[in-house]
Amino acid sequence: MTGPSSKRRVVRYFCTAGNGMEMFVVEELKKKLEAEDVCHLPGKVIFSSSAGIDTIRKLKAAERLFLLLKQDSPLKLFPHTSPAKAAYLLQSKLLADMNEWTHTVMMWKCLQGELIDRETPECTPGTVVGVKRKREEASKGKEDREEKEKCDGVFIKTKEQRDEESRNGRVSDGQNGAETSKKKTKTSEEEKEDERVEMDEENTNSVRTTAGPDKTLLQPSRDKPEMPFPVSFRISCKCSGGLARYFSTQQVSQVMGSSLSRMLGWKVDLRNPQLEVNIYLSDDQCLLGIPLTRLPLANRNYIKTTGLRSTVAWAMASVAQIQPGFCVVDPMCGVGTILIEAAKEHEDACFLGMDIDEGQLQKANENVAFAELENRIQLLKASSMALPLQSASVDAVVCDLPFGRKFGTKTDMAANLPLILMEMERVLCVGGTLVLLLSPQLSSLLKKLQARDSIEPNSFQEMKPQTETQDCPSVVVSSTKQQTCKGHNIELSSTQGAEPQTGTHHSSRHFSSLRHDTTLRVSLGTIDGLIHKYVKTGNSFIK
């Protein structure tokens, strides 16, 4: 194992991020890893770090983590370049330095070994690329490894193995033994001729772009660098910009796959490779990397039922700037993703989640228990338009307002948005932070409401909820829960002891005390969301 962080090697990585999340990744890298040479591109962040791989893979804002293989200027192709010429230029640019490839693969193998030694849930078989084969190599000898490859139908013999068999006179049973004996009688000239024929067959048949089985046997080239261990691989490629007119992803995979097989003796395996080479080609640059984990970093092993994308939930908690001792409320918590991400990041804060949907609350309770955060996250059923909290009692409100697309909602968010916001403003203390995730439509509506409120401060007096007192359930708060939150300055109130949560009360105030701080657009997959941040500047309630 390597020594302390100060004596560790500096390794170059890159990670992918959703659109709009790049700056969150950059800030996290600098804060947690003290990363160097950090640069960000659309959807990607490149950095150097001497931190252990077990620390790096705990990044929260990144989607996937790669070992950087190559970063180069974009491939320039002139108009009317023939397909053969374009393939040659692509191969020349990406495979010019084969020592760079062998060195990176050796580094990848070393990092895989570190991941295995951690013996954490993320390192279970099937999670880390090549973990199963690595464990076998660490515990078994060369003969056991050969037997395992025979069972898999992939039997690759290196030059050293053939020489050892010749010296020891080992003979396999059945047909394999007969073939081995026959090979022993061949002269060196015949062996060269056989390898030449095999290489010709390899160039035409070894790389396939379909998902069917690939059982072509490969022999390492004698005049090219040999890997100290057999490598099975596949190519994943994404082309964009002008290069997409010259190459399809299948064409790039075929060119790179056949070249790597010929030059390094690697074995193509489209279904269960030891490593995967990811290639990103655009008009801006060429980027190559090897994934360090099979599952994305965004797949949290402490969340049972997923809701909001975990990276976005973490980003919202980051925008809230939660400090030790803060009490944080999510009045529409859903399955609790935001609360869990915030609680995992901020251990000295207290969290309270509410939702009107019993089904969502049940899933949230299961998630909180699964994450072992029952002592720090409290959940209760309540309406977001009538929060059972004293005024100015919480430090931060973080909420993902339902879009009505992934999770259906009976609430008309456009109609109830002013009432929901006024309740959030009421429970916030002066200087408190409000962070909202809104759809583009709700974001536009909120800007209009704010603009109208700044011109007509009492414009919301005309907006009265139709059935607010019916929607708000009777919340009975136990003394135990009051004591649990007391140390974090949360005061829960019942409907009898709290301020009246009625339409008349709402209509007598506005939320002009919320000062807009920033708006960030982030990708949620098929759609975008906008993160709004507000800071409460003073008491705006007009009795």
Tab-separated table of N, CA and C in Angstrom, residues 221-276:
chain	number	residue	atom	x	y	z
A	221	SER	N	1.213	-9.000	-30.128
A	221	SER	CA	2.220	-8.794	-31.147
A	221	SER	C	3.614	-8.846	-30.534
A	222	ARG	N	4.552	-9.460	-31.230
A	222	ARG	CA	5.914	-9.611	-30.710
A	222	ARG	C	6.674	-8.286	-30.708
A	223	ASP	N	6.357	-7.410	-31.673
A	223	ASP	CA	7.149	-6.196	-31.809
A	223	ASP	C	6.477	-4.984	-31.178
A	224	LYS	N	5.452	-5.192	-30.337
A	224	LYS	CA	4.768	-4.096	-29.673
A	224	LYS	C	4.826	-4.322	-28.169
A	225	PRO	N	4.577	-3.261	-27.354
A	225	PRO	CA	4.611	-3.428	-25.907
A	225	PRO	C	3.593	-4.455	-25.448
A	226	GLU	N	4.021	-5.377	-24.564
A	226	GLU	CA	3.139	-6.394	-24.033
A	226	GLU	C	2.728	-6.029	-22.616
A	227	MET	N	1.430	-6.254	-22.307
A	227	MET	CA	0.969	-6.030	-20.955
A	227	MET	C	1.432	-7.199	-20.077
A	228	PRO	N	1.762	-6.938	-18.807
A	228	PRO	CA	2.187	-8.008	-17.917
A	228	PRO	C	1.045	-8.935	-17.524
A	229	PHE	N	-0.196	-8.627	-17.932
A	229	PHE	CA	-1.332	-9.491	-17.658
A	229	PHE	C	-2.336	-9.321	-18.793
A	230	PRO	N	-3.139	-10.350	-19.097
A	230	PRO	CA	-4.118	-10.232	-20.179
A	230	PRO	C	-5.175	-9.179	-19.850
A	231	VAL	N	-5.595	-8.425	-20.842
A	231	VAL	CA	-6.587	-7.378	-20.652
A	231	VAL	C	-7.723	-7.591	-21.647
A	232	SER	N	-8.938	-7.680	-21.133
A	232	SER	CA	-10.114	-7.656	-21.996
A	232	SER	C	-10.743	-6.276	-21.873
A	233	PHE	N	-11.297	-5.770	-22.953
A	233	PHE	CA	-11.740	-4.388	-22.963
A	233	PHE	C	-12.879	-4.187	-23.949
A	234	ARG	N	-13.483	-3.027	-23.828
A	234	ARG	CA	-14.433	-2.545	-24.832
A	234	ARG	C	-14.303	-1.033	-24.922
A	235	ILE	N	-14.779	-0.486	-26.022
A	235	ILE	CA	-14.694	0.943	-26.287
A	235	ILE	C	-16.093	1.551	-26.192
A	236	SER	N	-16.214	2.639	-25.458
A	236	SER	CA	-17.442	3.432	-25.441
A	236	SER	C	-17.089	4.822	-25.951
A	237	CYS	N	-17.849	5.290	-26.911
A	237	CYS	CA	-17.464	6.525	-27.590
A	237	CYS	C	-18.654	7.467	-27.734
A	238	LYS	N	-18.344	8.761	-27.688
A	238	LYS	CA	-19.345	9.783	-27.956
A	238	LYS	C	-18.707	10.847	-28.852
A	239	CYS	N	-19.292	11.038	-30.012
A	239	CYS	CA	-18.811	12.040	-30.972
A	239	CYS	C	-19.826	13.162	-31.071
A	240	SER	N	-19.333	14.397	-31.113
A	240	SER	CA	-20.215	15.547	-31.252
A	240	SER	C	-19.556	16.574	-32.163
A	241	GLY	N	-20.334	17.525	-32.595
A	241	GLY	CA	-19.808	18.565	-33.462
A	241	GLY	C	-19.553	18.073	-34.875
A	242	GLY	N	-18.556	18.679	-35.511
A	242	GLY	CA	-18.250	18.335	-36.895
A	242	GLY	C	-17.741	16.924	-37.074
A	243	LEU	N	-17.078	16.355	-36.045
A	243	LEU	CA	-16.555	14.991	-36.171
A	243	LEU	C	-17.661	13.962	-36.332
A	244	ALA	N	-18.846	14.276	-35.836
A	244	ALA	CA	-19.953	13.334	-35.963
A	244	ALA	C	-20.338	13.107	-37.427
A	245	ARG	N	-19.935	14.027	-38.320
A	245	ARG	CA	-20.209	13.839	-39.746
A	245	ARG	C	-19.241	12.843	-40.382
A	246	TYR	N	-18.083	12.663	-39.743
A	246	TYR	CA	-17.094	11.743	-40.293
A	246	TYR	C	-17.162	10.366	-39.643
A	247	PHE	N	-17.472	10.331	-38.339
A	247	PHE	CA	-17.427	9.063	-37.601
A	247	PHE	C	-18.744	8.837	-36.870
A	248	SER	N	-19.194	7.614	-36.914
A	248	SER	CA	-20.238	7.181	-35.995
A	248	SER	C	-19.554	6.563	-34.774
A	249	THR	N	-20.284	6.377	-33.713
A	249	THR	CA	-19.686	5.775	-32.518
A	249	THR	C	-19.191	4.364	-32.814
A	250	GLN	N	-19.901	3.638	-33.658
A	250	GLN	CA	-19.475	2.285	-34.014
A	250	GLN	C	-18.169	2.304	-34.803
A	251	GLN	N	-18.016	3.270	-35.689
A	251	GLN	CA	-16.785	3.346	-36.477
A	251	GLN	C	-15.585	3.660	-35.604
A	252	VAL	N	-15.743	4.596	-34.667
A	252	VAL	CA	-14.640	4.900	-33.752
A	252	VAL	C	-14.300	3.682	-32.906
A	253	SER	N	-15.314	2.996	-32.401
A	253	SER	CA	-15.074	1.803	-31.584
A	253	SER	C	-14.344	0.728	-32.392
A	254	GLN	N	-14.705	0.587	-33.645
A	254	GLN	CA	-14.077	-0.437	-34.475
A	254	GLN	C	-12.622	-0.089	-34.762
A	255	VAL	N	-12.353	1.170	-35.112
A	255	VAL	CA	-10.975	1.583	-35.404
A	255	VAL	C	-10.097	1.425	-34.167
A	256	MET	N	-10.569	1.921	-33.023
A	256	MET	CA	-9.778	1.856	-31.800
A	256	MET	C	-9.653	0.427	-31.288
A	257	GLY	N	-10.713	-0.333	-31.377
A	257	GLY	CA	-10.658	-1.706	-30.884
A	257	GLY	C	-9.692	-2.570	-31.659
A	258	SER	N	-9.745	-2.503	-32.977
A	258	SER	CA	-8.838	-3.314	-33.790
A	258	SER	C	-7.388	-2.885	-33.616
A	259	SER	N	-7.174	-1.579	-33.455
A	259	SER	CA	-5.803	-1.082	-33.281
A	259	SER	C	-5.221	-1.512	-31.943
A	260	LEU	N	-6.007	-1.426	-30.871
A	260	LEU	CA	-5.509	-1.842	-29.556
A	260	LEU	C	-5.257	-3.340	-29.516
A	261	SER	N	-6.102	-4.113	-30.155
A	261	SER	CA	-5.892	-5.561	-30.207
A	261	SER	C	-4.602	-5.900	-30.946
A	262	ARG	N	-4.351	-5.197	-32.041
A	262	ARG	CA	-3.167	-5.473	-32.838
A	262	ARG	C	-1.891	-4.994	-32.152
A	263	MET	N	-1.945	-3.830	-31.508
A	263	MET	CA	-0.727	-3.236	-30.950
A	263	MET	C	-0.384	-3.750	-29.558
A	264	LEU	N	-1.406	-4.034	-28.747
A	264	LEU	CA	-1.145	-4.430	-27.372
A	264	LEU	C	-1.588	-5.851	-27.037
A	265	GLY	N	-2.249	-6.502	-27.963
A	265	GLY	CA	-2.688	-7.856	-27.693
A	265	GLY	C	-3.883	-7.928	-26.755
A	266	TRP	N	-4.630	-6.830	-26.644
A	266	TRP	CA	-5.806	-6.841	-25.790
A	266	TRP	C	-6.934	-7.628	-26.438
A	267	LYS	N	-7.820	-8.132	-25.594
A	267	LYS	CA	-8.931	-8.960	-26.064
A	267	LYS	C	-10.240	-8.193	-25.978
A	268	VAL	N	-10.954	-8.104	-27.091
A	268	VAL	CA	-12.249	-7.429	-27.100
A	268	VAL	C	-13.284	-8.281	-26.381
A	269	ASP	N	-14.000	-7.685	-25.448
A	269	ASP	CA	-15.085	-8.348	-24.725
A	269	ASP	C	-16.181	-7.321	-24.524
A	270	LEU	N	-17.243	-7.433	-25.301
A	270	LEU	CA	-18.292	-6.424	-25.271
A	270	LEU	C	-19.247	-6.594	-24.096
A	271	ARG	N	-19.254	-7.768	-23.491
A	271	ARG	CA	-20.239	-8.044	-22.442
A	271	ARG	C	-19.688	-7.871	-21.035
A	272	ASN	N	-18.527	-8.405	-20.761
A	272	ASN	CA	-17.987	-8.358	-19.402
A	272	ASN	C	-16.485	-8.080	-19.441
A	273	PRO	N	-16.093	-6.884	-19.869
A	273	PRO	CA	-14.662	-6.578	-19.982
A	273	PRO	C	-14.048	-6.262	-18.634
A	274	GLN	N	-12.731	-6.424	-18.557
A	274	GLN	CA	-12.011	-5.994	-17.367
A	274	GLN	C	-12.003	-4.475	-17.261
A	275	LEU	N	-11.801	-3.810	-18.367
A	275	LEU	CA	-11.792	-2.350	-18.347
A	275	LEU	C	-12.517	-1.820	-19.576
A	276	GLU	N	-12.964	-0.587	-19.428
A	276	GLU	CA	-13.674	0.094	-20.504
A	276	GLU	C	-12.947	1.394	-20.803
